[in-house]
Amino acid sequence: MKKLILLFVGVMSMANFYAQDVTDALRYTQDDVQGTARYRALSGAFGALGGDLSAISINPAGSAVFNGSHISLSLSNNNTKNDVQYFNGVNTSKDSNIDLNQTGASFVFRNPNSNSDWSKFAFSATYDKAKNYNTDWLAYGNSPTSIDRYFLGITENQAVPFGVLKLQPGEYLEEAYADIGSSANYGYPVQQVFLGYWSGIIDPVNLDNDTNNDETNYFSNTAPAESFYQEYSYASSGYNGKFSLNFSTAFKDRLYLGVNLNTHFINYDKFTSFYETNNDPDSLTRNIVFENWLSTIGSGFSFQLGAIAKVTNDLRLGLSYNSPTWYRIEEELIQGIDSNIADPDIGYISDIINIYPAYNLQSPGKFTGSLAYVFGEFGLISFDYSLKDYGNTKFKPTSDSYFAKQNNAINNQLTTASTYRVGGEVRLKQLSLRGGYRFEESPYKNGNTLGDLTGYSVGLGYSFGNFKLDMAFDQAKQSSEYRLYNNSGFLNTASIDSRLTNVTLTVGFNL
């Protein structure tokens, strides 16, 4: 019988080996179309227009377009629908939430010197939710591969002496897990083998406890079968928010220049639960549960430069540069695992915690070119084109051997992606009718891990003079192939078709 463990509160593991990968890097480098209802109604095609607080997030010169000081606040109802296929299983999951996704104020100061070419200056402070992480889905079906390959795959790629998995005299399970995580030679992958062994899923080939410390070959206690019924549930929550201080000016009311200083903050939680069962009478393990809780907080800084030029009274051109965002991220992972043949004195292994060393992540920069034509008081049409090289994403320090490996994977898997946005507005006295379309290329070279995104939007607004009320409806669709575990031994993926629907209401005031 394996050692009796009575410690219920996990011991923190300060792991020297990280567990971050390409998926984590991409998660914090993508943006949604978030912001005011007018901005969302035009699908974010605002780079050459300005005069909207969310337009500042694309081109910081846009605040100088305001004729007077302005304040706005936006509420959004976000709905996510995920159609999931996992082998022969098909399921649909839905999630909905309401949040404050934008607020801010812009203060415009006219130059009292009428002889100066610099006609006005603007200072703005804005908050925008750059990314919403709230979603959940369930995948289920019959797989030809058991989760045992997740643990065995590590042992086949990395020699794991069985002696490393054993408990020392008087040592608790959580303490051994922590020691492996802090080892310069083992770390997170061997922690997973440790869990596989102590949950009863795998065993060393040499079962002689006196002579198997150097054993590096393992076998599964799950008998081969034609299929294994599996369920995988995914639930995430949180956001990536951005607070900006904006400074802009107008030269002869023909050229507008601006700069943003941005503070970013990440709050992200993800829970996954895997369940597997089989009815093979020759299989020792018939029921397996494997759970992971990831909690992430982070902060970052970036800057933006932008310009808008009035070529004529009607034609406007915009150009902006968004610098990389330099993040500092902290993560904590809690794992739990069990099987029907786990030692009864141990049972469900829970509350085992990895607190990873803080690491740095640099997102790629972005260029945006914009073109807009304003039909006097009757309406406008606008087009934005953005270019972002996701292959430039980097974990830091780059001298770290693990991060160097992940940065190489990022360069091999991710590519340059273009974004196209077009929007239009028709004004009927105080009433405005709006619409837009956007297309975002996949950041992956294969185009399948995360597919292209297409979206459309409609909206309307009404001006009561100094008070404005706007509403927008926007929807986007995107498909993905989600890898359950980043492991070469267990390659199972779920095919997900996501539909993101938002209804946004904005109230704005001229001060």
Short mmCIF file of C-alpha atoms in Angstrom, two decimals:
data_model
loop_
_atom_site.label_atom_id
_atom_site.label_comp_id
_atom_site.label_asym_id
_atom_site.label_seq_id
_atom_site.Cartn_x
_atom_site.Cartn_y
_atom_site.Cartn_z
CA MET A 1 0.00 0.00 0.00
CA LYS A 2 1.27 3.44 -0.86
CA LYS A 3 2.08 5.88 1.89
CA LEU A 4 -0.81 7.28 3.95
CA ILE A 5 -1.21 10.99 3.34
CA LEU A 6 -3.28 13.07 5.73
CA LEU A 7 -2.20 16.56 4.70
CA PHE A 8 -5.15 18.33 3.07
CA VAL A 9 -3.70 21.80 2.48
CA GLY A 10 -1.30 21.88 -0.45
CA VAL A 11 2.30 22.95 -0.12
CA MET A 12 3.27 25.71 -2.54
CA SER A 13 5.70 24.68 -5.24
CA MET A 14 8.04 27.40 -6.43
CA ALA A 15 8.65 25.73 -9.77
CA ASN A 16 11.87 26.51 -11.59
CA PHE A 17 10.40 25.03 -14.75
CA TYR A 18 7.64 27.02 -16.36
CA ALA A 19 4.50 25.67 -18.03
CA GLN A 20 3.72 28.60 -20.34
CA ASP A 21 3.35 27.94 -24.06
CA VAL A 22 2.23 29.47 -27.36
CA THR A 23 -1.44 29.39 -26.33
CA ASP A 24 -0.72 31.46 -23.21
CA ALA A 25 1.34 33.97 -25.18
CA LEU A 26 -1.39 34.47 -27.78
CA ARG A 27 -4.14 34.82 -25.18
CA TYR A 28 -2.67 38.07 -23.84
CA THR A 29 -1.73 39.61 -27.19
CA GLN A 30 -5.14 39.66 -28.92
CA ASP A 31 -7.79 42.38 -28.71
CA ASP A 32 -11.55 42.43 -29.20
CA VAL A 33 -13.60 45.24 -30.71
CA GLN A 34 -14.65 46.78 -27.41
CA GLY A 35 -15.73 50.30 -26.57
CA THR A 36 -18.54 52.77 -27.20
CA ALA A 37 -21.67 51.75 -29.07
CA ARG A 38 -20.83 54.07 -31.98
CA TYR A 39 -17.34 52.61 -32.25
CA ARG A 40 -18.67 49.03 -32.17
CA ALA A 41 -21.46 49.83 -34.63
CA LEU A 42 -18.78 50.75 -37.20
CA SER A 43 -16.81 47.56 -36.32
CA GLY A 44 -14.00 49.70 -34.96
CA ALA A 45 -13.23 51.42 -38.28
CA PHE A 46 -12.39 54.74 -36.62
CA GLY A 47 -8.68 55.33 -37.25
CA ALA A 48 -9.19 58.37 -39.51
CA LEU A 49 -12.33 59.72 -37.85
CA GLY A 50 -11.69 60.43 -34.19
CA GLY A 51 -14.23 62.31 -32.14
CA ASP A 52 -15.04 59.19 -30.10
CA LEU A 53 -13.43 58.08 -26.86
CA SER A 54 -12.89 54.52 -28.06
CA ALA A 55 -11.40 55.78 -31.33
CA ILE A 56 -8.50 56.97 -29.20
CA SER A 57 -7.59 53.32 -28.60
CA ILE A 58 -6.90 52.98 -32.36
CA ASN A 59 -5.45 56.42 -33.11
CA PRO A 60 -4.54 58.76 -30.24
CA ALA A 61 -4.88 61.80 -32.51
CA GLY A 62 -8.65 61.25 -32.49
CA SER A 63 -9.28 63.19 -29.27
CA ALA A 64 -8.21 66.46 -30.92
CA VAL A 65 -11.11 66.07 -33.36
CA PHE A 66 -13.58 66.80 -30.53
CA ASN A 67 -14.99 70.33 -30.73
CA GLY A 68 -15.49 70.38 -26.96
CA SER A 69 -14.96 68.32 -23.84
CA HIS A 70 -16.80 65.00 -23.74
CA ILE A 71 -17.49 62.12 -21.37
CA SER A 72 -19.05 58.70 -22.04
CA LEU A 73 -19.89 55.42 -20.35
CA SER A 74 -20.78 52.07 -21.98
CA LEU A 75 -22.47 48.91 -20.78
CA SER A 76 -22.37 45.72 -22.82
CA ASN A 77 -24.29 42.45 -22.73
CA ASN A 78 -21.88 39.76 -23.97
CA ASN A 79 -23.18 36.41 -25.20
CA THR A 80 -21.02 33.48 -26.26
CA LYS A 81 -22.24 30.34 -28.02
CA ASN A 82 -19.83 27.44 -28.57
CA ASP A 83 -20.69 24.48 -30.80
CA VAL A 84 -18.24 21.75 -29.82
CA GLN A 85 -17.45 18.48 -31.57
CA TYR A 86 -15.21 15.87 -29.93
CA PHE A 87 -14.98 12.68 -31.98
CA ASN A 88 -18.60 11.40 -32.14
CA GLY A 89 -19.94 13.84 -29.53
CA VAL A 90 -21.59 17.18 -30.35
CA ASN A 91 -22.60 19.76 -27.76
CA THR A 92 -23.63 23.42 -27.53
CA SER A 93 -22.76 25.71 -24.62
CA LYS A 94 -23.89 29.28 -23.97
CA ASP A 95 -22.68 32.00 -21.62
CA SER A 96 -23.88 35.54 -20.97
CA ASN A 97 -22.73 38.47 -18.81
CA ILE A 98 -23.14 42.22 -18.47
CA ASP A 99 -20.23 44.51 -17.72
CA LEU A 100 -18.89 48.05 -17.91
CA ASN A 101 -16.56 47.87 -20.89
CA GLN A 102 -15.75 51.53 -21.50
CA THR A 103 -15.65 54.87 -19.73
CA GLY A 104 -13.61 58.01 -20.09
CA ALA A 105 -13.45 61.76 -20.55
CA SER A 106 -11.73 64.11 -22.96
CA PHE A 107 -11.04 67.75 -22.14
CA VAL A 108 -10.47 70.13 -25.06
CA PHE A 109 -8.68 73.47 -24.62
CA ARG A 110 -8.79 76.12 -27.32
CA ASN A 111 -5.59 78.08 -27.80
CA PRO A 112 -6.29 81.67 -26.62
CA ASN A 113 -3.63 82.89 -29.07
CA SER A 114 -5.66 83.27 -32.26
CA ASN A 115 -2.48 83.84 -34.28
CA SER A 116 -1.08 80.41 -33.42
CA ASP A 117 -1.33 77.55 -35.91
CA TRP A 118 -1.89 75.13 -33.02
CA SER A 119 -5.60 75.72 -32.57
CA LYS A 120 -6.41 73.37 -29.70
CA PHE A 121 -5.10 70.76 -27.28
CA ALA A 122 -6.83 67.79 -25.68
CA PHE A 123 -6.20 65.67 -22.63
CA SER A 124 -8.12 62.43 -22.14
CA ALA A 125 -8.31 59.59 -19.64
CA THR A 126 -10.04 56.42 -20.84
CA TYR A 127 -10.67 52.85 -19.82
CA ASP A 128 -11.39 50.12 -22.35
CA LYS A 129 -11.77 46.38 -21.86
CA ALA A 130 -9.43 45.05 -24.54
CA LYS A 131 -10.38 41.38 -24.15
CA ASN A 132 -13.19 39.49 -22.44
CA TYR A 133 -12.22 35.97 -21.30
CA ASN A 134 -15.64 34.80 -20.10
CA THR A 135 -16.59 31.54 -21.82
CA ASP A 136 -17.40 27.92 -21.04
CA TRP A 137 -18.03 24.74 -23.00
CA LEU A 138 -18.23 20.97 -22.65
CA ALA A 139 -16.76 18.37 -25.01
CA TYR A 140 -17.63 14.69 -24.82
CA GLY A 141 -17.22 11.64 -27.04
CA ASN A 142 -15.48 8.31 -27.54
CA SER A 143 -11.76 8.65 -28.09
CA PRO A 144 -9.41 5.95 -29.41
CA THR A 145 -6.70 7.26 -27.07
CA SER A 146 -6.67 7.19 -23.27
CA ILE A 147 -5.44 10.04 -21.06
CA ASP A 148 -2.69 7.62 -19.94
CA ARG A 149 -0.77 8.80 -23.04
CA TYR A 150 -0.45 12.22 -21.46
CA PHE A 151 1.68 10.79 -18.66
CA LEU A 152 3.46 8.08 -20.65
CA GLY A 153 4.31 10.56 -23.41
CA ILE A 154 6.43 12.57 -20.98
CA THR A 155 8.35 9.47 -19.83
CA GLU A 156 9.05 8.56 -23.46
CA ASN A 157 10.44 12.01 -24.26
CA GLN A 158 12.26 12.54 -20.97
CA ALA A 159 13.95 9.91 -18.80
CA VAL A 160 12.21 10.00 -15.40
CA PRO A 161 13.93 7.77 -12.81
CA PHE A 162 11.31 6.12 -10.67
CA GLY A 163 13.28 7.02 -7.57
CA VAL A 164 12.33 10.67 -8.19
CA LEU A 165 8.63 9.78 -7.82
CA LYS A 166 9.03 7.96 -4.50
CA LEU A 167 8.35 9.55 -1.16
CA GLN A 168 11.25 9.95 1.24
CA PRO A 169 10.78 8.82 4.86
CA GLY A 170 8.38 11.21 6.57
CA GLU A 171 7.73 13.12 3.33
CA TYR A 172 4.21 14.16 2.35
CA LEU A 173 2.88 13.89 -1.17
CA GLU A 174 2.60 17.65 -1.54
CA GLU A 175 6.17 18.15 -0.39
CA ALA A 176 7.52 15.67 -2.96
CA TYR A 177 5.50 17.41 -5.69
CA ALA A 178 7.00 20.74 -4.62
CA ASP A 179 10.55 19.34 -4.58
CA ILE A 180 10.16 18.01 -8.13
CA GLY A 181 8.83 21.37 -9.31
CA SER A 182 11.78 23.26 -7.84
CA SER A 183 14.35 20.85 -9.25
CA ALA A 184 16.67 22.22 -11.91
CA ASN A 185 16.53 18.85 -13.69
CA TYR A 186 12.82 18.00 -13.58
CA GLY A 187 10.12 20.62 -13.02
CA TYR A 188 6.55 20.71 -14.31
CA PRO A 189 6.64 17.76 -16.79
CA VAL A 190 7.90 15.34 -14.14
CA GLN A 191 5.31 16.68 -11.72
CA GLN A 192 2.71 15.38 -14.17
CA VAL A 193 4.37 11.94 -14.20
CA PHE A 194 4.34 12.08 -10.40
CA LEU A 195 0.57 12.67 -10.45
CA GLY A 196 0.07 9.89 -12.98
CA TYR A 197 1.90 7.43 -10.74
CA TRP A 198 0.34 8.36 -7.41
CA SER A 199 -3.17 8.36 -8.90
CA GLY A 200 -2.58 4.77 -10.11
CA ILE A 201 -2.67 5.50 -13.84
CA ILE A 202 0.91 4.41 -14.58
CA ASP A 203 3.53 2.22 -12.87
CA PRO A 204 7.23 1.46 -13.47
CA VAL A 205 7.99 -1.65 -15.52
CA ASN A 206 10.20 -2.93 -12.70
CA LEU A 207 7.90 -3.24 -9.68
CA ASP A 208 10.64 -4.41 -7.31
CA ASN A 209 10.71 -1.55 -4.85
CA ASP A 210 14.30 -2.30 -3.81
CA THR A 211 15.89 -2.21 -7.26
CA ASN A 212 13.80 0.14 -9.39
CA ASN A 213 15.07 3.60 -8.41
CA ASP A 214 16.77 3.94 -11.80
CA GLU A 215 13.86 2.51 -13.78
CA THR A 216 12.78 4.91 -16.56
CA ASN A 217 10.25 2.71 -18.38
CA TYR A 218 6.57 2.82 -17.43
CA PHE A 219 3.37 1.06 -18.40
CA SER A 220 -0.30 1.98 -18.15
CA ASN A 221 -2.86 0.39 -15.86
CA THR A 222 -5.49 1.19 -18.48
CA ALA A 223 -5.96 -1.72 -20.87
CA PRO A 224 -5.97 -0.95 -24.62
CA ALA A 225 -9.50 -0.51 -25.93
CA GLU A 226 -11.26 0.49 -29.11
CA SER A 227 -12.59 3.63 -27.44
CA PHE A 228 -12.67 5.52 -24.18
CA TYR A 229 -15.59 7.73 -23.20
CA GLN A 230 -14.24 11.15 -22.25
CA GLU A 231 -15.62 14.47 -21.04
CA TYR A 232 -13.68 17.73 -20.95
CA SER A 233 -15.22 20.85 -19.43
CA TYR A 234 -13.70 24.29 -19.86
CA ALA A 235 -14.63 27.48 -18.01
CA SER A 236 -12.71 30.75 -18.05
CA SER A 237 -13.38 34.24 -16.74
CA GLY A 238 -11.64 37.58 -16.51
CA TYR A 239 -10.49 40.37 -18.77
CA ASN A 240 -7.58 42.31 -20.19
CA GLY A 241 -8.17 45.97 -19.45
CA LYS A 242 -6.40 49.13 -20.60
CA PHE A 243 -6.26 52.55 -18.96
CA SER A 244 -4.91 55.31 -21.19
CA LEU A 245 -3.70 58.85 -20.70
CA ASN A 246 -4.02 60.68 -24.00
CA PHE A 247 -2.49 63.92 -25.23
CA SER A 248 -3.28 65.41 -28.63
CA THR A 249 -3.23 68.63 -30.58
CA ALA A 250 -4.52 70.14 -33.83
CA PHE A 251 -2.43 72.08 -36.34
CA LYS A 252 -4.55 74.51 -38.37
CA ASP A 253 -7.46 72.11 -37.87
CA ARG A 254 -5.93 70.09 -40.71
CA LEU A 255 -3.39 67.87 -38.97
CA TYR A 256 -4.07 66.12 -35.69
CA LEU A 257 -1.31 64.49 -33.63
CA GLY A 258 -1.59 62.40 -30.50
CA VAL A 259 0.09 60.03 -28.08
CA ASN A 260 -1.26 57.47 -25.61
CA LEU A 261 0.46 56.16 -22.50
CA ASN A 262 -1.26 52.87 -21.64
CA THR A 263 -1.39 50.79 -18.49
CA HIS A 264 -2.62 47.22 -18.98
CA PHE A 265 -3.90 44.76 -16.40
CA ILE A 266 -4.77 41.07 -16.73
CA ASN A 267 -7.12 39.10 -14.52
CA TYR A 268 -7.70 35.60 -15.86
CA ASP A 269 -8.96 32.32 -14.37
CA LYS A 270 -9.40 28.98 -16.13
CA PHE A 271 -10.77 25.69 -14.84
CA THR A 272 -10.65 22.44 -16.81
CA SER A 273 -11.94 19.05 -15.77
CA PHE A 274 -11.26 15.80 -17.64
CA TYR A 275 -13.17 12.57 -17.02
CA GLU A 276 -12.53 9.21 -18.65
CA THR A 277 -14.21 5.84 -18.25
CA ASN A 278 -14.15 2.47 -19.99
CA ASN A 279 -15.89 -0.87 -19.51
CA ASP A 280 -12.99 -3.16 -20.37
CA PRO A 281 -12.95 -5.88 -17.68
CA ASP A 282 -9.18 -6.28 -18.20
CA SER A 283 -8.50 -2.64 -17.37
CA LEU A 284 -7.40 -1.83 -13.83
CA THR A 285 -8.18 1.88 -14.23
CA ARG A 286 -11.72 2.44 -15.47
CA ASN A 287 -12.48 5.91 -14.12
CA ILE A 288 -10.07 8.86 -14.18
CA VAL A 289 -10.59 12.49 -13.14
CA PHE A 290 -7.96 15.16 -13.85
CA GLU A 291 -8.61 18.80 -12.91
CA ASN A 292 -6.58 22.00 -13.32
CA TRP A 293 -7.20 25.51 -12.01
CA LEU A 294 -5.08 28.32 -13.49
CA SER A 295 -5.13 31.82 -12.01
CA THR A 296 -3.28 34.68 -13.70
CA ILE A 297 -2.70 38.32 -12.84
CA GLY A 298 -0.54 40.70 -14.80
CA SER A 299 0.28 44.29 -15.57
CA GLY A 300 1.90 45.99 -18.50
CA PHE A 301 2.77 49.18 -20.33
CA SER A 302 2.57 50.33 -23.93
CA PHE A 303 2.43 53.56 -25.91
CA GLN A 304 0.76 54.69 -29.12
CA LEU A 305 1.50 57.38 -31.65
CA GLY A 306 -1.01 58.64 -34.20
CA ALA A 307 -1.83 61.24 -36.80
CA ILE A 308 -4.95 62.23 -38.75
CA ALA A 309 -4.76 64.49 -41.79
CA LYS A 310 -7.63 66.31 -43.49
CA VAL A 311 -6.57 66.07 -47.13
CA THR A 312 -9.74 67.96 -48.05
CA ASN A 313 -12.73 68.99 -45.98
CA ASP A 314 -14.20 65.55 -46.69
CA LEU A 315 -11.24 63.15 -47.12
CA ARG A 316 -9.24 62.09 -44.08
CA LEU A 317 -6.21 59.86 -43.69
CA GLY A 318 -4.99 58.25 -40.48
CA LEU A 319 -1.83 56.44 -39.43
CA SER A 320 -1.01 55.01 -36.00
CA TYR A 321 1.56 52.82 -34.32
CA ASN A 322 0.86 50.68 -31.27
CA SER A 323 4.05 49.67 -29.50
CA PRO A 324 4.57 46.20 -28.04
CA THR A 325 3.03 45.73 -24.62
CA TRP A 326 5.54 44.77 -21.97
CA TYR A 327 3.79 42.54 -19.41
CA ARG A 328 4.84 41.17 -16.06
CA ILE A 329 2.72 38.10 -15.31
CA GLU A 330 2.23 35.91 -12.24
CA GLU A 331 0.48 32.54 -12.38
CA GLU A 332 -0.73 29.91 -9.96
CA LEU A 333 -1.82 26.39 -10.92
CA ILE A 334 -3.77 24.00 -8.68
CA GLN A 335 -4.04 20.37 -9.81
CA GLY A 336 -6.23 17.47 -8.72
CA ILE A 337 -6.33 13.87 -9.94
CA ASP A 338 -7.94 10.54 -9.05
CA SER A 339 -8.66 7.08 -10.44
CA ASN A 340 -10.58 4.06 -9.22
CA ILE A 341 -7.35 2.27 -8.22
CA ALA A 342 -5.69 5.17 -6.43
CA ASP A 343 -4.46 4.21 -2.98
CA PRO A 344 -7.60 4.35 -0.76
CA ASP A 345 -5.54 6.00 1.96
CA ILE A 346 -4.76 8.83 -0.46
CA GLY A 347 -7.87 9.02 -2.63
CA TYR A 348 -8.37 12.20 -4.60
CA ILE A 349 -5.12 14.17 -4.79
CA SER A 350 -6.11 17.82 -4.42
CA ASP A 351 -4.89 21.26 -3.42
CA ILE A 352 -1.44 20.75 -4.91
CA ILE A 353 -0.24 24.18 -5.91
CA ASN A 354 2.35 25.50 -8.34
CA ILE A 355 3.20 29.17 -7.86
CA TYR A 356 5.38 30.02 -10.84
CA PRO A 357 8.09 32.67 -10.81
CA ALA A 358 6.88 35.94 -12.33
CA TYR A 359 7.80 36.18 -16.00
CA ASN A 360 7.74 38.82 -18.70
CA LEU A 361 5.86 38.72 -21.98
CA GLN A 362 6.27 41.11 -24.89
CA SER A 363 3.36 41.34 -27.30
CA PRO A 364 3.91 42.37 -30.95
CA GLY A 365 3.50 45.94 -32.13
CA LYS A 366 0.80 46.97 -34.60
CA PHE A 367 0.51 49.46 -37.49
CA THR A 368 -2.87 50.81 -38.61
CA GLY A 369 -3.62 52.80 -41.74
CA SER A 370 -7.02 54.46 -42.12
CA LEU A 371 -9.11 56.23 -44.75
CA ALA A 372 -12.42 58.03 -44.24
CA TYR A 373 -14.73 60.16 -46.34
CA VAL A 374 -17.21 62.47 -44.63
CA PHE A 375 -20.30 63.51 -46.62
CA GLY A 376 -20.82 66.77 -44.80
CA GLU A 377 -23.67 66.47 -42.31
CA PHE A 378 -25.19 63.49 -44.11
CA GLY A 379 -22.85 60.66 -43.09
CA LEU A 380 -19.51 59.01 -43.61
CA ILE A 381 -17.69 55.84 -44.66
CA SER A 382 -14.46 54.62 -43.08
CA PHE A 383 -11.86 51.89 -43.64
CA ASP A 384 -9.04 50.63 -41.38
CA TYR A 385 -6.24 48.19 -42.16
CA SER A 386 -4.00 46.83 -39.37
CA LEU A 387 -0.90 44.65 -39.53
CA LYS A 388 0.46 42.66 -36.59
CA ASP A 389 3.26 40.08 -36.58
CA TYR A 390 2.37 37.59 -33.84
CA GLY A 391 5.66 35.79 -34.48
CA ASN A 392 7.36 38.69 -32.66
CA THR A 393 5.71 37.70 -29.38
CA LYS A 394 8.39 36.86 -26.82
CA PHE A 395 8.67 35.34 -23.39
CA LYS A 396 11.43 37.00 -21.39
CA PRO A 397 14.16 36.69 -20.35
CA THR A 398 15.05 35.28 -23.76
CA SER A 399 18.24 33.83 -22.26
CA ASP A 400 16.14 31.35 -20.26
CA SER A 401 16.43 27.96 -21.98
CA TYR A 402 12.73 27.12 -21.56
CA PHE A 403 11.60 30.52 -22.84
CA ALA A 404 14.03 30.26 -25.76
CA LYS A 405 12.33 26.99 -26.72
CA GLN A 406 8.85 28.54 -26.46
CA ASN A 407 9.91 31.63 -28.42
CA ASN A 408 11.15 29.34 -31.16
CA ALA A 409 7.76 27.57 -31.15
CA ILE A 410 6.01 30.95 -31.37
CA ASN A 411 8.14 31.91 -34.37
CA ASN A 412 7.39 28.57 -36.05
CA GLN A 413 3.64 28.54 -35.38
CA LEU A 414 2.51 32.19 -35.49
CA THR A 415 2.59 34.60 -38.39
CA THR A 416 1.74 38.12 -39.55
CA ALA A 417 -2.01 38.75 -39.56
CA SER A 418 -4.01 41.52 -41.23
CA THR A 419 -7.25 43.04 -39.97
CA TYR A 420 -9.76 44.81 -42.24
CA ARG A 421 -12.54 46.99 -40.87
CA VAL A 422 -15.12 49.04 -42.74
CA GLY A 423 -17.94 51.11 -41.30
CA GLY A 424 -20.52 53.65 -42.39
CA GLU A 425 -22.98 56.09 -40.87
CA VAL A 426 -26.03 57.89 -42.24
CA ARG A 427 -27.42 60.90 -40.37
CA LEU A 428 -31.10 61.81 -40.49
CA LYS A 429 -31.16 65.01 -38.46
CA GLN A 430 -30.68 63.89 -34.82
CA LEU A 431 -30.87 60.17 -35.72
CA SER A 432 -27.83 58.21 -36.96
CA LEU A 433 -27.92 54.77 -38.59
CA ARG A 434 -24.68 52.74 -38.60
CA GLY A 435 -23.20 49.50 -39.85
CA GLY A 436 -19.84 47.78 -40.17
CA TYR A 437 -17.90 44.67 -41.12
CA ARG A 438 -14.55 43.25 -40.01
CA PHE A 439 -12.26 40.43 -41.03
CA GLU A 440 -9.28 39.28 -38.95
CA GLU A 441 -6.79 36.78 -40.32
CA SER A 442 -5.68 33.86 -38.19
CA PRO A 443 -2.46 34.46 -36.22
CA TYR A 444 -1.47 30.81 -36.85
CA LYS A 445 0.45 29.73 -39.94
CA ASN A 446 -1.74 26.64 -40.28
CA GLY A 447 -4.94 28.71 -40.09
CA ASN A 448 -6.69 25.92 -38.17
CA THR A 449 -5.61 26.12 -34.54
CA LEU A 450 -7.46 29.43 -34.51
CA GLY A 451 -9.31 30.34 -37.69
CA ASP A 452 -10.09 33.66 -39.36
CA LEU A 453 -12.65 35.86 -37.64
CA THR A 454 -15.52 37.52 -39.47
CA GLY A 455 -17.99 39.92 -37.91
CA TYR A 456 -20.63 42.50 -38.66
CA SER A 457 -22.33 45.25 -36.69
CA VAL A 458 -25.34 47.57 -36.79
CA GLY A 459 -26.36 50.42 -34.56
CA LEU A 460 -28.16 53.67 -34.12
CA GLY A 461 -27.74 56.85 -32.14
CA TYR A 462 -29.78 59.87 -31.18
CA SER A 463 -28.46 63.30 -30.28
CA PHE A 464 -30.35 65.40 -27.74
CA GLY A 465 -27.90 68.24 -28.15
CA ASN A 466 -25.31 67.94 -25.40
CA PHE A 467 -26.55 64.46 -24.49
CA LYS A 468 -26.20 61.47 -26.81
CA LEU A 469 -27.57 57.95 -26.60
CA ASP A 470 -26.12 55.17 -28.78
CA MET A 471 -26.83 51.46 -29.15
CA ALA A 472 -25.04 48.77 -31.15
CA PHE A 473 -25.38 45.10 -31.98
CA ASP A 474 -22.32 43.21 -33.18
CA GLN A 475 -21.60 39.56 -33.85
CA ALA A 476 -18.43 37.66 -34.77
CA LYS A 477 -17.73 34.05 -35.68
CA GLN A 478 -14.51 32.07 -35.37
CA SER A 479 -13.55 28.40 -35.40
CA SER A 480 -10.69 26.71 -33.56
CA GLU A 481 -9.04 23.36 -32.92
CA TYR A 482 -8.46 23.27 -29.19
CA ARG A 483 -5.72 20.92 -27.94
CA LEU A 484 -6.83 19.49 -24.59
CA TYR A 485 -3.25 19.17 -23.32
CA ASN A 486 -0.01 20.54 -24.68
CA ASN A 487 1.65 17.14 -24.86
CA SER A 488 2.98 15.09 -27.77
CA GLY A 489 1.67 11.86 -26.24
CA PHE A 490 -1.98 12.92 -26.02
CA LEU A 491 -3.00 14.87 -29.12
CA ASN A 492 -6.80 14.96 -28.74
CA THR A 493 -8.47 18.18 -29.89
CA ALA A 494 -11.98 19.60 -29.75
CA SER A 495 -13.39 21.42 -32.78
CA ILE A 496 -15.14 24.61 -31.65
CA ASP A 497 -17.30 27.03 -33.64
CA SER A 498 -17.71 30.16 -31.55
CA ARG A 499 -20.26 32.92 -32.04
CA LEU A 500 -19.78 36.11 -30.01
CA THR A 501 -22.76 38.47 -29.78
CA ASN A 502 -22.81 41.83 -28.01
CA VAL A 503 -25.37 44.53 -27.36
CA THR A 504 -23.84 47.81 -26.19
CA LEU A 505 -25.44 50.95 -24.80
CA THR A 506 -23.49 54.21 -24.45
CA VAL A 507 -24.46 57.49 -22.87
CA GLY A 508 -22.35 60.53 -23.77
CA PHE A 509 -22.27 64.12 -22.58
CA ASN A 510 -20.70 67.23 -24.02
CA LEU A 511 -19.23 69.26 -21.18
#
